[in-house]
Structures are given as C-alpha cells and as structure tokens.
C-alpha cells in the first residue's frame, strides 16, 4: 500500500483544490436535478483555507495532492445539547487512490482538529442515492441521522 501524508492546505494548493471541486460537482450532478448549469462552485476555498473557523486538509503522495476535505465550525440549533459543531465537506479522493484509507485519514485529521477546538459533534451531508459515499462515511463511523426531503411544485 502506498503511503500518503495528511496536512493542512495552503493557498498554494488552490488550483488543485478547485479541480477537485469540479470533480465533486461532476460526481454529484446525477444525484441533484436542482444544480444550476456549469460553471458552478460549491465552496469559497480561499476563505476556508484562511479562516480560523475552518480547516482544509489534504492527503498527499510525494508532492501530489490526492484527497481533500474541510471542517467548518457552525452554530448548532438552540435546542440541541451542543452550541457548536463541525461540518465536514469537500470530501474527495482521487480515483486512483480510493480504497486505500485516504478518506478515513482525512476524516480522522478533521475530527482531531475539531476536538482541538473543543468541539465534539461532527456532521456532514450526503445525497441519499450516493451509496458509495454513504458506505465510505459509515465505514469511518458516521450514522444516518436526518433525511432532508424536497418536492418540486408547479410554478
């Protein structure tokens, strides 16, 4: 198994991260008919890299980035037993490196970052029909919690 390292992303990584974002959008497009036509963007990656309330982690082999994910501190709903939680997103692993523990290592690093901020609730969202992603998240300990539903009504 090839070894990889996990580190915090820097602004020098933005070009690669932007390409990962487009791969995520391409992969998720079949699951969401409400996505606008290209070009679209999900994230303000520069802001996430620079923010004190967020971190972007990357997996790297040599000097090549092969995976990514971010953690963003958010306010919890006032009726929950925690005030803040860390939301995970931008989870991507290069297809040539899937099944090698990259996603788990990134999630572990993001969870450790969250704990270092005193936050012990970690959440993410995934499309209901994206079974490979659901399996990957369940493999690292996530459990289904809430299902968001929608209806497209006549205009």
Backbone as CSV, one residue per row, in Angstrom:
resi,resn,N_x,N_y,N_z,CA_x,CA_y,CA_z,C_x,C_y,C_z
1,UNK,0.845,-1.184,0.000,0.000,0.000,0.000,0.887,1.242,0.000
2,UNK,0.543,2.186,-0.859,1.326,3.412,-0.964,1.051,4.315,0.229
3,UNK,2.070,4.922,0.748,1.934,5.810,1.896,1.557,7.212,1.429
4,UNK,0.799,7.896,2.265,0.422,9.273,1.993,0.499,10.032,3.298
5,UNK,0.580,11.335,3.182,0.641,12.216,4.357,-0.581,13.124,4.341
6,UNK,-1.032,13.492,5.535,-2.138,14.432,5.688,-1.561,15.730,6.236
7,UNK,-1.977,16.839,5.639,-1.529,18.148,6.109,-2.622,19.174,5.843
8,UNK,-2.486,20.330,6.477,-3.396,21.436,6.222,-3.079,22.041,4.856
9,UNK,-4.123,22.390,4.126,-3.940,23.008,2.817,-3.431,24.438,2.973
10,UNK,-2.783,24.919,1.943,-2.312,26.302,1.874,-2.867,26.938,0.600
11,UNK,-2.702,28.235,0.492,-3.164,28.924,-0.718,-2.455,28.404,-1.965
12,UNK,-1.264,27.874,-1.817,-0.543,27.308,-2.963,-1.251,26.083,-3.539
13,UNK,-2.167,25.487,-2.771,-2.888,24.284,-3.212,-4.189,24.595,-3.949
14,UNK,-4.563,25.867,-4.032,-5.894,26.236,-4.517,-6.185,25.689,-5.916
15,UNK,-5.251,25.750,-6.824,-5.510,25.276,-8.201,-5.941,23.807,-8.194
16,UNK,-5.246,22.978,-7.459,-5.604,21.564,-7.366,-6.952,21.402,-6.671
17,UNK,-7.168,22.164,-5.604,-8.432,22.054,-4.867,-9.616,22.471,-5.730
18,UNK,-9.434,23.478,-6.561,-10.505,23.892,-7.466,-10.835,22.782,-8.464
19,UNK,-9.827,22.055,-8.914,-10.094,20.939,-9.831,-10.836,19.814,-9.097
20,UNK,-10.492,19.565,-7.827,-11.229,18.572,-7.033,-12.693,18.992,-6.885
21,UNK,-12.916,20.286,-6.649,-14.288,20.771,-6.502,-15.113,20.445,-7.748
22,UNK,-14.539,20.646,-8.923,-15.270,20.356,-10.157,-15.526,18.854,-10.310
23,UNK,-14.606,18.034,-9.846,-14.822,16.576,-9.876,-15.968,16.189,-8.934
24,UNK,-16.042,16.827,-7.775,-17.139,16.562,-6.837,-18.469,16.963,-7.475
25,UNK,-18.513,18.134,-8.070,-19.743,18.601,-8.713,-20.153,17.638,-9.820
26,UNK,-19.202,17.215,-10.635,-19.492,16.272,-11.722,-20.057,14.958,-11.172
27,UNK,-19.495,14.487,-10.075,-19.958,13.229,-9.480,-21.332,13.376,-8.840
28,UNK,-21.629,14.551,-8.292,-22.905,14.743,-7.587,-24.045,15.183,-8.495
29,UNK,-23.723,15.684,-9.664,-24.750,16.184,-10.583,-25.870,15.159,-10.840
30,UNK,-25.578,13.868,-11.027,-26.667,12.908,-11.257,-27.612,12.751,-10.053
31,UNK,-27.177,13.144,-8.878,-27.995,12.997,-7.671,-28.846,14.232,-7.370
32,UNK,-28.627,15.336,-8.110,-29.314,16.580,-7.761,-29.737,17.340,-9.014
33,UNK,-30.995,17.200,-9.369,-31.526,17.886,-10.547,-31.646,19.391,-10.342
34,UNK,-31.446,19.869,-9.127,-31.578,21.301,-8.863,-30.270,22.067,-9.040
35,UNK,-29.177,21.379,-9.324,-27.916,22.091,-9.552,-28.024,22.922,-10.822
36,UNK,-27.524,24.135,-10.760,-27.541,25.038,-11.904,-26.596,24.501,-12.986
37,UNK,-26.665,25.089,-14.171,-25.781,24.687,-15.257,-24.363,25.151,-14.944
38,UNK,-23.396,24.435,-15.492,-21.994,24.812,-15.300,-21.712,26.144,-15.983
39,UNK,-20.771,26.889,-15.499,-19.917,26.582,-14.345,-20.580,26.986,-13.022
40,UNK,-20.438,26.110,-12.027,-20.865,26.426,-10.666,-19.720,26.119,-9.712
41,UNK,-19.843,26.635,-8.506,-18.859,26.388,-7.467,-19.610,26.162,-6.166
42,UNK,-19.168,25.219,-5.374,-19.778,24.951,-4.072,-19.138,25.767,-2.951
43,UNK,-17.834,25.975,-3.037,-17.069,26.431,-1.881,-16.284,27.705,-2.177
44,UNK,-16.020,28.475,-1.137,-15.039,29.545,-1.202,-13.773,28.964,-0.570
45,UNK,-13.007,28.261,-1.379,-11.852,27.517,-0.863,-10.798,28.429,-0.248
46,UNK,-10.575,29.574,-0.854,-9.593,30.508,-0.293,-10.009,30.913,1.121
47,UNK,-11.294,31.246,1.304,-11.789,31.637,2.619,-11.665,30.481,3.612
48,UNK,-11.976,29.267,3.179,-11.865,28.114,4.072,-10.419,27.885,4.506
49,UNK,-9.487,28.055,3.587,-8.064,27.870,3.927,-7.605,28.933,4.919
50,UNK,-8.094,30.160,4.761,-7.627,31.267,5.599,-8.379,31.419,6.926
51,UNK,-9.558,30.845,7.050,-10.420,31.069,8.211,-9.904,30.399,9.482
52,UNK,-10.113,31.063,10.614,-9.828,30.451,11.910,-10.926,29.472,12.321
53,UNK,-12.085,29.579,11.668,-13.238,28.727,11.993,-13.330,27.529,11.059
54,UNK,-12.301,27.314,10.250,-12.303,26.211,9.292,-10.889,25.706,9.092
55,UNK,-10.814,24.506,8.535,-9.537,23.987,8.076,-9.800,23.135,6.848
56,UNK,-8.863,23.142,5.937,-8.904,22.254,4.781,-7.707,21.327,4.916
57,UNK,-7.979,20.039,4.894,-6.920,19.042,4.965,-6.749,18.399,3.598
58,UNK,-5.518,18.067,3.273,-5.233,17.352,2.037,-4.393,16.124,2.341
59,UNK,-4.577,15.131,1.486,-3.717,13.949,1.502,-2.760,14.099,0.329
60,UNK,-1.530,13.685,0.565,-0.501,13.933,-0.426,0.411,12.718,-0.539
61,UNK,0.752,12.371,-1.776,1.769,11.367,-2.068,2.881,12.117,-2.785
62,UNK,4.049,12.138,-2.168,5.113,12.976,-2.717,4.646,14.417,-2.650
63,UNK,4.611,15.071,-3.786,4.110,16.448,-3.831,2.776,16.526,-4.567
64,UNK,2.122,15.387,-4.743,0.836,15.348,-5.438,-0.305,15.203,-4.441
65,UNK,-1.248,16.123,-4.501,-2.424,16.056,-3.630,-3.394,15.038,-4.219
66,UNK,-3.826,14.094,-3.384,-4.697,13.010,-3.850,-6.050,12.994,-3.156
67,UNK,-6.247,13.868,-2.175,-7.522,13.887,-1.469,-7.679,15.165,-0.681
68,UNK,-8.942,15.438,-0.320,-9.218,16.671,0.409,-10.461,16.531,1.270
69,UNK,-10.606,17.477,2.176,-11.803,17.607,2.991,-11.668,18.848,3.850
70,UNK,-12.816,19.428,4.215,-12.734,20.570,5.121,-13.594,20.332,6.342
71,UNK,-13.258,21.046,7.405,-14.075,21.131,8.604,-14.393,22.587,8.839
72,UNK,-15.666,22.879,9.099,-16.119,24.251,9.313,-16.961,24.297,10.575
73,UNK,-16.569,25.145,11.506,-17.321,25.282,12.759,-18.597,26.069,12.475
74,UNK,-19.717,25.496,12.897,-21.026,26.131,12.706,-21.763,26.201,14.037
75,UNK,-22.684,27.154,14.122,-23.554,27.237,15.293,-24.619,26.145,15.206
76,UNK,-24.848,25.488,16.327,-25.896,24.473,16.390,-27.244,25.143,16.633
77,UNK,-28.307,24.425,16.360,-29.657,24.918,16.667,-29.754,25.124,18.176
78,UNK,-30.489,26.142,18.619,-30.520,26.465,20.053,-31.125,25.370,20.935
79,UNK,-31.857,24.456,20.365,-32.499,23.401,21.150,-31.635,22.142,21.287
80,UNK,-30.442,22.131,20.702,-29.570,20.960,20.801,-28.687,21.043,22.042
81,UNK,-28.093,19.917,22.410,-27.284,19.861,23.629,-25.843,20.324,23.420
82,UNK,-25.550,20.854,22.247,-24.223,21.419,21.961,-24.430,22.770,21.276
83,UNK,-23.524,23.681,21.508,-23.635,25.037,20.956,-23.037,25.137,19.555
84,UNK,-22.015,24.355,19.297,-21.302,24.378,18.022,-21.107,22.945,17.542
85,UNK,-20.881,22.810,16.247,-20.496,21.529,15.678,-19.558,21.792,14.508
86,UNK,-18.872,20.764,14.101,-18.017,20.872,12.928,-18.708,20.172,11.779
87,UNK,-18.880,20.919,10.700,-19.473,20.381,9.484,-18.342,19.994,8.542
88,UNK,-18.383,18.756,8.029,-17.378,18.295,7.077,-17.918,18.399,5.664
89,UNK,-17.064,18.784,4.753,-17.428,18.858,3.350,-16.197,18.770,2.484
90,UNK,-16.412,18.854,1.167,-15.320,18.849,0.202,-14.503,17.559,0.284
91,UNK,-15.198,16.459,0.600,-14.516,15.184,0.733,-14.276,14.610,-0.667
92,UNK,-13.019,14.453,-1.020,-12.668,13.946,-2.344,-11.407,13.118,-2.247
93,UNK,-11.408,11.993,-2.950,-10.210,11.176,-3.103,-10.034,10.875,-4.580
94,UNK,-8.852,11.098,-5.099,-8.534,10.780,-6.483,-8.895,9.314,-6.751
95,UNK,-9.547,9.041,-7.877,-9.976,7.665,-8.161,-8.857,6.620,-8.078
96,UNK,-7.643,6.983,-8.433,-6.520,6.031,-8.370,-6.118,5.675,-6.945
97,UNK,-6.628,6.417,-5.955,-6.224,6.197,-4.565,-7.389,5.808,-3.662
98,UNK,-8.540,5.536,-4.243,-9.705,5.138,-3.438,-9.502,3.728,-2.909
99,UNK,-10.081,3.488,-1.736,-9.959,2.177,-1.113,-8.648,1.967,-0.376
100,UNK,-7.874,3.028,-0.192,-6.564,2.930,0.463,-6.519,3.648,1.801
101,UNK,-7.685,4.077,2.303,-7.728,4.731,3.605,-7.538,6.233,3.580
102,UNK,-7.545,6.840,2.399,-7.328,8.280,2.296,-8.468,9.040,2.972
103,UNK,-9.709,8.685,2.633,-10.867,9.370,3.222,-10.849,9.245,4.744
104,UNK,-10.578,8.054,5.248,-10.535,7.840,6.700,-9.472,8.714,7.350
105,UNK,-8.307,8.791,6.736,-7.225,9.601,7.303,-7.597,11.084,7.324
106,UNK,-8.256,11.552,6.275,-8.682,12.956,6.236,-9.756,13.200,7.288
107,UNK,-10.745,12.310,7.370,-11.796,12.458,8.389,-11.172,12.446,9.779
108,UNK,-10.256,11.517,10.035,-9.593,11.457,11.348,-8.886,12.769,11.667
109,UNK,-8.197,13.345,10.678,-7.491,14.615,10.898,-8.481,15.738,11.177
110,UNK,-9.604,15.751,10.470,-10.618,16.781,10.698,-11.278,16.625,12.061
111,UNK,-11.502,15.397,12.482,-12.074,15.148,13.812,-11.087,15.611,14.888
112,UNK,-9.809,15.322,14.714,-8.805,15.781,15.677,-8.758,17.307,15.731
113,UNK,-8.834,17.954,14.583,-8.874,19.415,14.542,-10.089,19.917,15.306
114,UNK,-11.237,19.293,15.073,-12.477,19.682,15.757,-12.302,19.562,17.273
115,UNK,-11.767,18.443,17.716,-11.549,18.238,19.150,-10.575,19.272,19.716
116,UNK,-9.574,19.653,18.919,-8.608,20.665,19.384,-9.287,22.016,19.578
117,UNK,-10.429,22.216,18.934,-11.215,23.443,19.080,-12.286,23.296,20.150
118,UNK,-12.313,22.143,20.839,-13.293,21.907,21.891,-14.669,21.528,21.369
119,UNK,-14.723,21.032,20.156,-15.996,20.665,19.527,-16.004,19.161,19.286
120,UNK,-17.084,18.520,19.769,-17.149,17.061,19.745,-18.317,16.521,18.934
121,UNK,-19.050,17.390,18.300,-20.136,16.992,17.396,-19.658,17.256,15.970
122,UNK,-19.683,16.218,15.124,-19.215,16.339,13.748,-20.311,15.807,12.833
123,UNK,-20.654,16.582,11.814,-21.733,16.215,10.895,-21.305,16.447,9.454
124,UNK,-22.009,15.797,8.556,-21.836,16.026,7.129,-23.143,15.692,6.438
125,UNK,-23.259,16.092,5.188,-24.421,15.719,4.394,-23.948,14.954,3.166
126,UNK,-24.831,14.083,2.699,-24.533,13.269,1.522,-25.850,12.985,0.810
127,UNK,-25.816,12.941,-0.499,-27.028,12.613,-1.249,-27.477,11.196,-0.924
128,UNK,-28.770,11.051,-0.709,-29.368,9.771,-0.325,-29.043,8.644,-1.304
129,UNK,-28.958,8.958,-2.591,-28.693,7.932,-3.600,-27.202,7.717,-3.868
130,UNK,-26.340,8.454,-3.182,-24.901,8.310,-3.379,-24.377,7.200,-2.465
131,UNK,-24.712,5.981,-2.829,-24.401,4.836,-1.973,-22.910,4.637,-1.723
132,UNK,-22.027,4.824,-2.713,-20.595,4.679,-2.403,-20.118,5.655,-1.325
133,UNK,-20.588,6.897,-1.392,-20.187,7.887,-0.385,-20.763,7.515,0.976
134,UNK,-22.020,7.093,1.003,-22.634,6.694,2.277,-21.849,5.554,2.902
135,UNK,-21.492,4.568,2.110,-20.694,3.435,2.634,-19.349,3.919,3.172
136,UNK,-18.704,4.839,2.447,-17.399,5.354,2.901,-17.534,6.062,4.239
137,UNK,-18.604,6.859,4.417,-18.791,7.581,5.676,-19.180,6.637,6.803
138,UNK,-20.016,5.653,6.498,-20.370,4.674,7.530,-19.142,3.883,7.971
139,UNK,-18.259,3.625,7.032,-17.027,2.883,7.330,-16.153,3.604,8.356
140,UNK,-16.230,4.941,8.390,-15.423,5.707,9.344,-16.233,6.150,10.556
141,UNK,-17.457,5.601,10.708,-18.203,5.812,11.942,-19.446,6.683,11.870
142,UNK,-19.714,7.314,10.736,-20.918,8.132,10.628,-22.160,7.252,10.547
143,UNK,-23.264,7.771,11.089,-24.548,7.097,11.028,-25.571,8.054,10.451
144,UNK,-26.544,7.495,9.736,-27.623,8.331,9.203,-28.368,8.951,10.370
145,UNK,-28.758,10.204,10.198,-29.365,10.933,11.303,-30.688,11.585,10.893
146,UNK,-30.689,12.372,9.845,-31.880,13.078,9.367,-31.919,12.924,7.855
147,UNK,-33.100,12.738,7.318,-33.271,12.726,5.875,-33.966,14.021,5.486
148,UNK,-33.330,14.794,4.614,-33.960,16.004,4.086,-34.732,15.618,2.841
149,UNK,-35.975,16.078,2.755,-36.818,15.741,1.622,-37.210,17.014,0.886
150,UNK,-37.583,16.863,-0.379,-37.970,18.014,-1.199,-39.053,17.600,-2.165
151,UNK,-39.757,18.587,-2.665,-40.730,18.377,-3.717,-40.618,19.554,-4.684
152,UNK,-40.732,19.272,-5.977,-40.720,20.318,-6.979,-42.169,20.607,-7.344
153,UNK,-42.690,21.726,-6.882,-44.085,22.076,-7.137,-44.208,22.883,-8.423
154,UNK,-45.387,22.824,-9.033,-45.638,23.578,-10.253,-45.513,25.069,-9.994
155,UNK,-44.940,25.766,-10.952,-44.779,27.220,-10.830,-46.039,27.924,-11.237
